[in-house]
Coordinates of N, CA, C and O in Angstrom, one line a residue:
M1 N 8.3 8.7 -17.3 CA 8.3 9.2 -16.0 C 8.5 8.1 -15.0 O 8.0 7.0 -15.2
I2 N 9.3 8.3 -13.9 CA 9.6 7.3 -13.0 C 8.4 6.8 -12.2 O 8.3 5.6 -11.9
L3 N 7.5 7.7 -11.9 CA 6.3 7.2 -11.1 C 5.4 6.3 -11.9 O 4.8 5.4 -11.4
R4 N 5.4 6.5 -13.2 CA 4.6 5.5 -14.1 C 5.2 4.2 -14.1 O 4.5 3.2 -14.1
L5 N 6.6 4.1 -14.1 CA 7.2 2.9 -14.0 C 7.0 2.2 -12.7 O 6.7 1.0 -12.6
I6 N 7.0 3.0 -11.6 CA 6.7 2.4 -10.3 C 5.3 1.9 -10.2 O 5.0 0.8 -9.7
D7 N 4.4 2.7 -10.9 CA 2.9 2.2 -10.9 C 2.8 0.9 -11.6 O 2.1 0.0 -11.2
R8 N 3.5 0.7 -12.8 CA 3.4 -0.5 -13.5 C 4.0 -1.7 -12.7 O 3.5 -2.8 -12.7
I9 N 5.1 -1.4 -12.0 CA 5.7 -2.5 -11.2 C 4.8 -2.8 -10.0 O 4.6 -4.0 -9.8
A10 N 4.2 -1.8 -9.4 CA 3.3 -2.1 -8.3 C 2.1 -2.9 -8.8 O 1.6 -3.8 -8.1
D11 N 1.5 -2.5 -9.9 CA 0.3 -3.2 -10.4 C 0.7 -4.7 -10.8 O -0.1 -5.6 -10.5
T12 N 1.9 -4.9 -11.3 CA 2.3 -6.2 -11.7 C 2.5 -7.1 -10.4 O 2.1 -8.2 -10.3
V13 N 3.2 -6.5 -9.4 CA 3.4 -7.2 -8.1 C 2.1 -7.5 -7.5 O 1.9 -8.6 -7.0
L14 N 1.1 -6.6 -7.5 CA -0.2 -6.8 -7.0 C -0.9 -8.0 -7.7 O -1.5 -8.9 -7.0
A15 N -0.8 -8.0 -9.0 CA -1.4 -9.1 -9.7 C -0.8 -10.5 -9.4 O -1.4 -11.5 -9.2
L16 N 0.6 -10.5 -9.3 CA 1.3 -11.7 -8.9 C 1.0 -12.1 -7.5 O 0.8 -13.4 -7.3
L17 N 0.9 -11.2 -6.6 CA 0.5 -11.5 -5.2 C -0.9 -12.2 -5.1 O -1.1 -13.1 -4.4
L18 N -1.8 -11.6 -5.9 CA -3.2 -12.1 -5.9 C -3.2 -13.5 -6.5 O -3.8 -14.4 -5.9
A19 N -2.5 -13.7 -7.6 CA -2.4 -15.1 -8.2 C -1.7 -16.0 -7.2 O -2.2 -17.2 -7.1
G20 N -0.7 -15.6 -6.6 CA 0.0 -16.5 -5.7 C -0.9 -16.9 -4.5 O -0.9 -18.0 -4.0
T21 N -1.6 -15.9 -4.0 CA -2.5 -16.2 -2.8 C -3.6 -17.2 -3.2 O -3.9 -18.1 -2.5
V22 N -4.1 -17.0 -4.4 CA -5.2 -17.9 -4.9 C -4.6 -19.3 -5.1 O -5.2 -20.3 -4.7
I23 N -3.4 -19.4 -5.6 CA -2.7 -20.7 -5.7 C -2.5 -21.4 -4.4 O -2.8 -22.6 -4.2
V24 N -1.9 -20.6 -3.4 CA -1.6 -21.1 -2.1 C -2.9 -21.6 -1.4 O -2.9 -22.7 -0.8
L25 N -3.9 -20.8 -1.4 CA -5.2 -21.2 -0.8 C -5.8 -22.3 -1.5 O -6.5 -23.2 -0.9
G26 N -5.7 -22.4 -2.8 CA -6.3 -23.5 -3.6 C -5.6 -24.8 -3.2 O -6.2 -25.8 -3.0
L27 N -4.2 -24.7 -3.1 CA -3.5 -25.9 -2.7 C -3.9 -26.3 -1.3 O -4.0 -27.5 -1.0
A28 N -4.1 -25.4 -0.4 CA -4.4 -25.7 1.0 C -5.8 -26.4 1.0 O -5.9 -27.4 1.8
V29 N -6.7 -26.0 0.3 CA -8.0 -26.6 0.2 C -7.9 -28.0 -0.4 O -8.5 -29.0 0.1
W30 N -7.1 -28.1 -1.5 CA -6.9 -29.4 -2.1 C -6.3 -30.4 -1.1 O -6.8 -31.6 -1.0
F31 N -5.2 -30.0 -0.5 CA -4.5 -30.9 0.5 C -5.5 -31.3 1.6 O -5.5 -32.4 2.1
R32 N -6.2 -30.3 2.1 CA -7.0 -30.6 3.3 C -8.2 -31.5 3.0 O -8.5 -32.4 3.8
Y33 N -8.9 -31.2 1.9 CA -10.2 -31.9 1.7 C -10.1 -33.1 0.7 O -10.9 -33.9 0.7
V34 N -9.0 -33.1 -0.1 CA -8.9 -34.2 -1.0 C -7.9 -35.2 -0.5 O -8.1 -36.4 -0.5
L35 N -6.7 -34.7 0.0 CA -5.7 -35.6 0.4 C -5.7 -35.9 1.9 O -4.9 -36.6 2.4
N36 N -6.6 -35.2 2.6 CA -6.7 -35.3 4.1 C -5.3 -35.0 4.8 O -5.0 -35.6 5.8
E37 N -4.6 -34.1 4.2 CA -3.4 -33.6 4.8 C -3.5 -32.1 5.0 O -4.4 -31.4 4.5
S38 N -2.6 -31.5 5.7 CA -2.7 -30.1 6.0 C -1.3 -29.4 5.6 O -0.3 -30.0 6.0
L39 N -1.4 -28.3 5.0 CA -0.2 -27.5 4.7 C 0.0 -26.5 5.8 O -0.8 -25.6 6.0
G40 N 0.9 -26.7 6.7 CA 1.1 -25.9 7.8 C 1.5 -24.5 7.6 O 1.3 -23.6 8.4
W41 N 2.0 -24.2 6.4 CA 2.5 -22.9 6.1 C 1.5 -22.0 5.3 O 1.7 -20.8 5.1
S42 N 0.4 -22.6 4.7 CA -0.4 -21.9 3.8 C -1.1 -20.7 4.4 O -1.2 -19.6 3.8
D43 N -1.7 -20.9 5.6 CA -2.4 -19.8 6.2 C -1.5 -18.6 6.5 O -1.9 -17.4 6.3
E44 N -0.3 -18.8 7.0 CA 0.6 -17.7 7.4 C 1.1 -17.0 6.1 O 1.1 -15.8 6.0
V45 N 1.4 -17.8 5.1 CA 1.9 -17.1 3.8 C 0.8 -16.4 3.2 O 1.0 -15.2 2.7
A46 N -0.4 -16.9 3.2 CA -1.6 -16.2 2.6 C -1.9 -14.9 3.4 O -2.2 -13.9 2.8
A47 N -1.8 -14.9 4.7 CA -2.0 -13.7 5.5 C -1.0 -12.7 5.2 O -1.3 -11.5 5.0
Y48 N 0.3 -13.0 5.1 CA 1.3 -12.0 4.8 C 1.3 -11.5 3.4 O 1.6 -10.3 3.1
T49 N 0.9 -12.3 2.4 CA 0.7 -11.8 1.1 C -0.5 -10.9 1.0 O -0.5 -9.9 0.3
L50 N -1.5 -11.1 1.8 CA -2.6 -10.2 1.9 C -2.2 -8.8 2.5 O -2.6 -7.8 2.0
V51 N -1.2 -8.9 3.5 CA -0.7 -7.6 4.0 C 0.0 -6.8 2.9 O -0.2 -5.6 2.7
W52 N 0.8 -7.5 2.1 CA 1.5 -6.8 1.0 C 0.4 -6.2 0.0 O 0.6 -5.1 -0.5
M53 N -0.6 -7.0 -0.3 CA -1.6 -6.5 -1.3 C -2.3 -5.3 -0.7 O -2.6 -4.4 -1.4
I54 N -2.6 -5.3 0.6 CA -3.4 -4.2 1.2 C -2.5 -2.9 1.1 O -2.9 -1.9 0.7
F55 N -1.3 -3.0 1.5 CA -0.4 -1.8 1.6 C 0.1 -1.3 0.2 O 0.1 -0.1 0.0
L56 N 0.4 -2.3 -0.6 CA 0.8 -1.9 -2.0 C -0.4 -1.3 -2.7 O -0.3 -0.4 -3.5
G57 N -1.6 -1.9 -2.5 CA -2.9 -1.4 -3.0 C -3.2 0.0 -2.5 O -3.7 0.9 -3.3
S58 N -2.8 0.3 -1.3 CA -2.9 1.7 -0.8 C -2.1 2.7 -1.6 O -2.5 3.8 -1.8
Y59 N -0.9 2.3 -1.9 CA -0.1 3.1 -2.8 C -0.8 3.4 -4.1 O -0.8 4.5 -4.6
A60 N -1.3 2.3 -4.7 CA -2.0 2.5 -6.0 C -3.2 3.4 -5.9 O -3.4 4.3 -6.8
C61 N -3.9 3.3 -4.8 CA -5.0 4.2 -4.6 C -4.6 5.7 -4.4 O -5.2 6.6 -4.8
A62 N -3.4 5.8 -3.7 CA -2.9 7.2 -3.4 C -2.5 7.8 -4.8 O -2.8 9.0 -5.0
R63 N -1.9 7.1 -5.7 CA -1.5 7.6 -7.0 C -2.7 8.0 -7.8 O -2.6 8.9 -8.6
K64 N -3.8 7.2 -7.7 CA -5.0 7.5 -8.5 C -6.0 8.4 -7.8 O -7.0 8.6 -8.4
G65 N -5.7 8.8 -6.6 CA -6.6 9.7 -5.9 C -7.9 9.0 -5.5 O -8.9 9.6 -5.4
L66 N -7.8 7.7 -5.1 CA -8.9 6.9 -4.8 C -9.1 6.7 -3.3 O -10.0 6.0 -2.9
H67 N -8.3 7.4 -2.4 CA -8.5 7.2 -1.0 C -9.8 8.0 -0.6 O -10.3 8.9 -1.3
L68 N -10.3 7.7 0.6 CA -11.5 8.4 1.1 C -11.4 9.9 1.0 O -10.3 10.5 1.3
D69 N -12.4 10.5 0.7 CA -12.5 11.9 0.6 C -13.8 12.4 1.1 O -14.9 11.7 0.9
F70 N -13.8 13.5 1.8 CA -15.0 14.1 2.4 C -15.2 15.5 1.8 O -14.8 16.4 2.5
P71 N -15.8 15.6 0.6 CA -15.8 16.9 0.0 C -16.9 17.8 0.5 O -17.1 18.9 -0.1
F72 N -17.6 17.5 1.5 CA -18.8 18.2 1.9 C -18.5 19.7 2.2 O -19.2 20.6 1.7
L73 N -17.4 20.0 2.9 CA -17.0 21.4 3.1 C -16.1 22.0 2.0 O -16.3 23.1 1.6
S74 N -15.2 21.2 1.5 CA -14.3 21.7 0.5 C -14.9 22.1 -0.8 O -14.5 23.0 -1.5
E75 N -16.0 21.4 -1.2 CA -16.6 21.7 -2.5 C -17.4 23.0 -2.4 O -17.8 23.6 -3.4
R76 N -17.6 23.5 -1.2 CA -18.3 24.8 -1.0 C -17.3 26.0 -1.1 O -17.7 27.2 -1.1
L77 N -16.0 25.7 -1.1 CA -15.0 26.7 -1.2 C -14.8 27.2 -2.6 O -15.0 26.4 -3.5
P78 N -14.3 28.4 -2.8 CA -13.9 28.8 -4.1 C -12.8 27.9 -4.7 O -12.0 27.3 -3.9
A79 N -12.7 27.8 -6.0 CA -11.7 26.9 -6.6 C -10.3 27.1 -6.1 O -9.5 26.2 -5.8
R80 N -9.9 28.4 -5.9 CA -8.5 28.7 -5.5 C -8.3 28.1 -4.1 O -7.3 27.5 -3.8
F81 N -9.2 28.4 -3.1 CA -9.0 27.9 -1.8 C -9.1 26.4 -1.7 O -8.5 25.7 -0.9
R82 N -10.0 25.8 -2.6 CA -10.1 24.3 -2.6 C -8.7 23.7 -3.0 O -8.3 22.7 -2.5
R83 N -8.1 24.3 -4.0 CA -6.8 23.9 -4.5 C -5.7 24.0 -3.4 O -4.9 23.1 -3.1
I84 N -5.8 25.1 -2.6 CA -4.8 25.3 -1.5 C -5.0 24.3 -0.4 O -4.1 23.6 0.1
L85 N -6.3 24.0 -0.1 CA -6.6 23.0 0.9 C -6.2 21.7 0.5 O -5.6 20.9 1.3
D86 N -6.5 21.3 -0.8 CA -6.1 20.0 -1.3 C -4.6 19.8 -1.3 O -4.1 18.8 -0.8
R87 N -3.8 20.8 -1.7 CA -2.4 20.7 -1.7 C -1.8 20.6 -0.2 O -0.9 19.8 0.0
A88 N -2.4 21.3 0.7 CA -2.0 21.3 2.1 C -2.3 19.9 2.7 O -1.5 19.3 3.4
L89 N -3.4 19.3 2.3 CA -3.8 18.0 2.8 C -2.9 16.9 2.2 O -2.4 16.1 2.9
Q90 N -2.6 17.0 0.9 CA -1.7 16.1 0.3 C -0.3 16.2 0.9 O 0.4 15.1 1.2
A91 N 0.2 17.4 1.2 CA 1.5 17.5 1.9 C 1.5 16.9 3.3 O 2.5 16.3 3.7
A92 N 0.4 17.2 4.0 CA 0.3 16.6 5.4 C 0.3 15.1 5.3 O 0.9 14.4 6.1
L93 N -0.5 14.5 4.4 CA -0.5 13.1 4.2 C 0.9 12.5 3.8 O 1.3 11.4 4.3
S94 N 1.6 13.2 3.0 CA 2.9 12.8 2.7 C 3.8 12.8 3.9 O 4.6 11.8 4.1
A95 N 3.8 13.8 4.7 CA 4.6 13.9 5.9 C 4.2 12.7 6.9 O 5.1 12.1 7.4
Y96 N 2.9 12.5 7.0 CA 2.5 11.4 7.9 C 3.0 10.0 7.4 O 3.5 9.2 8.2
C97 N 2.8 9.8 6.1 CA 3.3 8.5 5.5 C 4.8 8.4 5.6 O 5.3 7.2 5.9
L98 N 5.5 9.4 5.5 CA 7.0 9.4 5.7 C 7.3 9.0 7.1 O 8.2 8.2 7.4
F99 N 6.6 9.6 8.1 CA 6.8 9.3 9.5 C 6.5 7.8 9.8 O 7.3 7.1 10.4
V100 N 5.4 7.3 9.2 CA 5.0 5.9 9.4 C 6.0 5.0 8.8 O 6.4 3.9 9.3
A101 N 6.5 5.4 7.6 CA 7.6 4.6 6.9 C 8.8 4.5 7.8 O 9.4 3.4 7.9
W102 N 9.2 5.6 8.3 CA 10.4 5.6 9.2 C 10.2 4.8 10.4 O 11.1 4.0 10.8
Q103 N 9.1 4.9 11.1 CA 8.8 4.1 12.3 C 8.7 2.6 12.0 O 9.2 1.8 12.8
S104 N 8.1 2.3 10.9 CA 7.9 0.9 10.6 C 9.3 0.3 10.2 O 9.6 -0.9 10.4
W105 N 10.2 1.1 9.6 CA 11.5 0.7 9.3 C 12.3 0.3 10.5 O 13.0 -0.7 10.6
K106 N 12.1 1.2 11.5 CA 12.8 1.0 12.8 C 12.3 -0.3 13.5 O 13.1 -1.1 14.0
V107 N 11.0 -0.6 13.4 CA 10.5 -1.8 13.9 C 11.0 -3.0 13.1 O 11.4 -4.1 13.7
L108 N 11.0 -2.9 11.8 CA 11.5 -4.0 11.0 C 13.0 -4.3 11.3 O 13.3 -5.5 11.2
T109 N 13.8 -3.4 11.6 CA 15.2 -3.7 11.9 C 15.3 -4.4 13.2 O 16.3 -5.1 13.4
V110 N 14.3 -4.3 14.1 CA 14.4 -5.1 15.3 C 13.8 -6.5 15.2 O 14.4 -7.4 15.6
I111 N 12.7 -6.7 14.5 CA 12.0 -8.0 14.5 C 12.1 -8.6 13.1 O 11.6 -9.8 13.0
G112 N 12.6 -7.9 12.1 CA 12.6 -8.5 10.8 C 13.5 -9.7 10.5 O 13.2 -10.4 9.6
H113 N 14.4 -10.0 11.4 CA 15.3 -11.1 11.2 C 14.8 -12.4 11.8 O 15.3 -13.5 11.6
S114 N 13.7 -12.3 12.6 CA 13.1 -13.5 13.2 C 12.4 -14.3 12.1 O 12.0 -13.7 11.1
S115 N 12.3 -15.5 12.3 CA 11.7 -16.4 11.3 C 10.2 -16.5 11.5 O 9.7 -16.4 12.7
L116 N 9.5 -16.8 10.5 CA 8.1 -17.2 10.6 C 8.0 -18.5 11.3 O 8.9 -19.3 11.3
R117 N 6.8 -18.7 11.8 CA 6.6 -20.0 12.6 C 6.6 -21.2 11.7 O 7.1 -22.2 12.0
S118 N 6.0 -21.1 10.5 CA 5.7 -22.3 9.7 C 6.7 -22.4 8.5 O 6.7 -23.4 7.9
V119 N 7.4 -21.3 8.2 CA 8.3 -21.3 7.0 C 9.6 -20.8 7.5 O 9.7 -19.8 8.2
D120 N 10.7 -21.4 7.0 CA 12.0 -20.9 7.3 C 12.4 -19.7 6.4 O 13.1 -19.8 5.5
M121 N 11.7 -18.6 6.8 CA 11.9 -17.3 6.0 C 11.9 -16.2 7.0 O 11.1 -16.2 7.9
P122 N 12.7 -15.2 6.8 CA 12.7 -14.0 7.7 C 11.3 -13.3 7.7 O 10.8 -13.1 6.6
R123 N 10.8 -12.9 8.8 CA 9.6 -12.2 8.9 C 9.7 -10.8 8.2 O 8.7 -10.3 7.7
G124 N 10.9 -10.3 8.1 CA 11.1 -9.0 7.4 C 10.7 -9.0 5.9 O 10.3 -8.0 5.4
V125 N 10.7 -10.2 5.3 CA 10.3 -10.3 3.9 C 8.9 -9.8 3.7 O 8.5 -9.1 2.8
F126 N 8.0 -10.1 4.7 CA 6.6 -9.8 4.6 C 6.3 -8.4 5.3 O 5.6 -7.6 4.8
L127 N 7.0 -8.2 6.4 CA 6.8 -6.9 7.2 C 7.3 -5.7 6.5 O 7.0 -4.6 6.8
S128 N 8.2 -5.9 5.5 CA 8.8 -4.8 4.8 C 7.7 -4.1 3.9 O 8.0 -3.0 3.4
A129 N 6.6 -4.7 3.8 CA 5.5 -4.1 3.1 C 5.1 -2.7 3.7 O 4.8 -1.8 2.9
L130 N 5.2 -2.6 5.0 CA 4.9 -1.3 5.6 C 5.8 -0.2 5.2 O 5.4 0.9 4.7
P131 N 7.1 -0.3 5.5 CA 8.0 0.9 5.1 C 8.0 1.1 3.6 O 8.0 2.3 3.2
V132 N 8.0 0.1 2.8 CA 8.0 0.2 1.4 C 6.8 1.0 0.9 O 6.8 2.0 0.2
S133 N 5.6 0.5 1.3 CA 4.3 1.1 0.9 C 4.1 2.5 1.4 O 3.7 3.4 0.7
F134 N 4.5 2.7 2.7 CA 4.3 4.1 3.2 C 5.3 5.1 2.6 O 4.9 6.2 2.4
A135 N 6.5 4.6 2.2 CA 7.4 5.5 1.5 C 6.9 5.8 0.1 O 6.9 7.0 -0.3
L136 N 6.3 4.8 -0.6 CA 5.7 5.1 -1.9 C 4.5 6.0 -1.8 O 4.3 6.9 -2.6
M137 N 3.7 5.8 -0.7 CA 2.6 6.7 -0.6 C 3.0 8.1 -0.3 O 2.4 9.1 -0.7
A138 N 4.1 8.3 0.5 CA 4.6 9.6 0.8 C 5.0 10.3 -0.5 O 4.7 11.5 -0.7
V139 N 5.7 9.6 -1.4 CA 6.0 10.1 -2.7 C 4.8 10.5 -3.5 O 4.7 11.5 -4.1
A140 N 3.8 9.6 -3.5 CA 2.6 9.8 -4.3 C 1.8 11.1 -3.8 O 1.4 11.9 -4.6
F141 N 1.7 11.2 -2.5 CA 1.0 12.3 -1.9 C 1.8 13.6 -2.2 O 1.2 14.7 -2.4
L142 N 3.1 13.5 -2.1 CA 3.9 14.7 -2.3 C 3.8 15.1 -3.8 O 3.7 16.3 -4.1
W143 N 3.8 14.2 -4.7 CA 3.6 14.5 -6.1 C 2.2 15.1 -6.3 O 2.1 16.1 -7.1
N144 N 1.2 14.6 -5.7 CA -0.1 15.2 -5.8 C -0.1 16.7 -5.3 O -0.8 17.5 -5.8
A145 N 0.7 16.9 -4.2 CA 0.7 18.3 -3.7 C 1.5 19.2 -4.6 O 1.2 20.4 -4.6
L146 N 2.5 18.7 -5.3 CA 3.3 19.6 -6.1 C 3.0 19.7 -7.6 O 3.5 20.5 -8.3
R147 N 2.2 18.8 -8.0 CA 1.9 18.7 -9.5 C 1.2 20.0 -9.9 O 0.5 20.6 -9.1
P148 N 1.3 20.3 -11.2 CA 0.6 21.5 -11.7 C -0.9 21.3 -11.6 O -1.4 20.2 -11.7
A149 N -1.6 22.4 -11.5 CA -3.1 22.4 -11.4 C -3.6 21.9 -12.7 O -3.2 22.2 -13.8
A150 N -4.7 21.1 -12.6 CA -5.4 20.6 -13.8 C -6.1 21.8 -14.5 O -6.5 22.7 -13.8
P151 N -6.3 21.7 -15.8 CA -6.9 22.9 -16.4 C -8.4 23.2 -15.9 O -8.8 24.3 -15.9
D152 N -9.1 22.1 -15.5 CA -10.5 22.4 -15.0 C -10.5 22.9 -13.6 O -11.6 23.2 -13.1
Q153 N -9.3 23.1 -12.9 CA -9.3 23.6 -11.6 C -8.9 25.1 -11.5 O -8.7 25.7 -10.5
T154 N -8.9 25.7 -12.7 CA -8.5 27.1 -12.7 C -9.7 28.0 -12.3 O -10.8 27.6 -12.4
D155 N -9.4 29.2 -11.8 CA -10.5 30.1 -11.4 C -11.2 30.7 -12.6 O -10.7 30.9 -13.6

């Protein structure tokens, strides 16, 4: 299935981003405290890789159903109504994520070509995390809304 492939790619990218951030910050500490030099780009690159990790991690949470949930009222509903409510919520979340993906894409087309302050790299490389991740979350929430009911959710 295509979503499992996307999940594996997202998990691999997340692991690589984490490793890269640890390496960049480790180098920054080494340069600052051992060599008495400063890497001017390390903080900015680490911050933007953190942005990618946060938003791509949000997709991973959406696929696994790990986002915040407040079951206080919904667990008191009969199973059939609980399923309807859950599917409606997943569809609404999908629509919201699609809207945010579209709006962040529009912002990216305006400011994405500008360069970072400390690295000669387009800002869009890092800011593209928003439209990419929100589009992926929209697909994940839509899949959750349309997938067949699990056997334990039947009446």
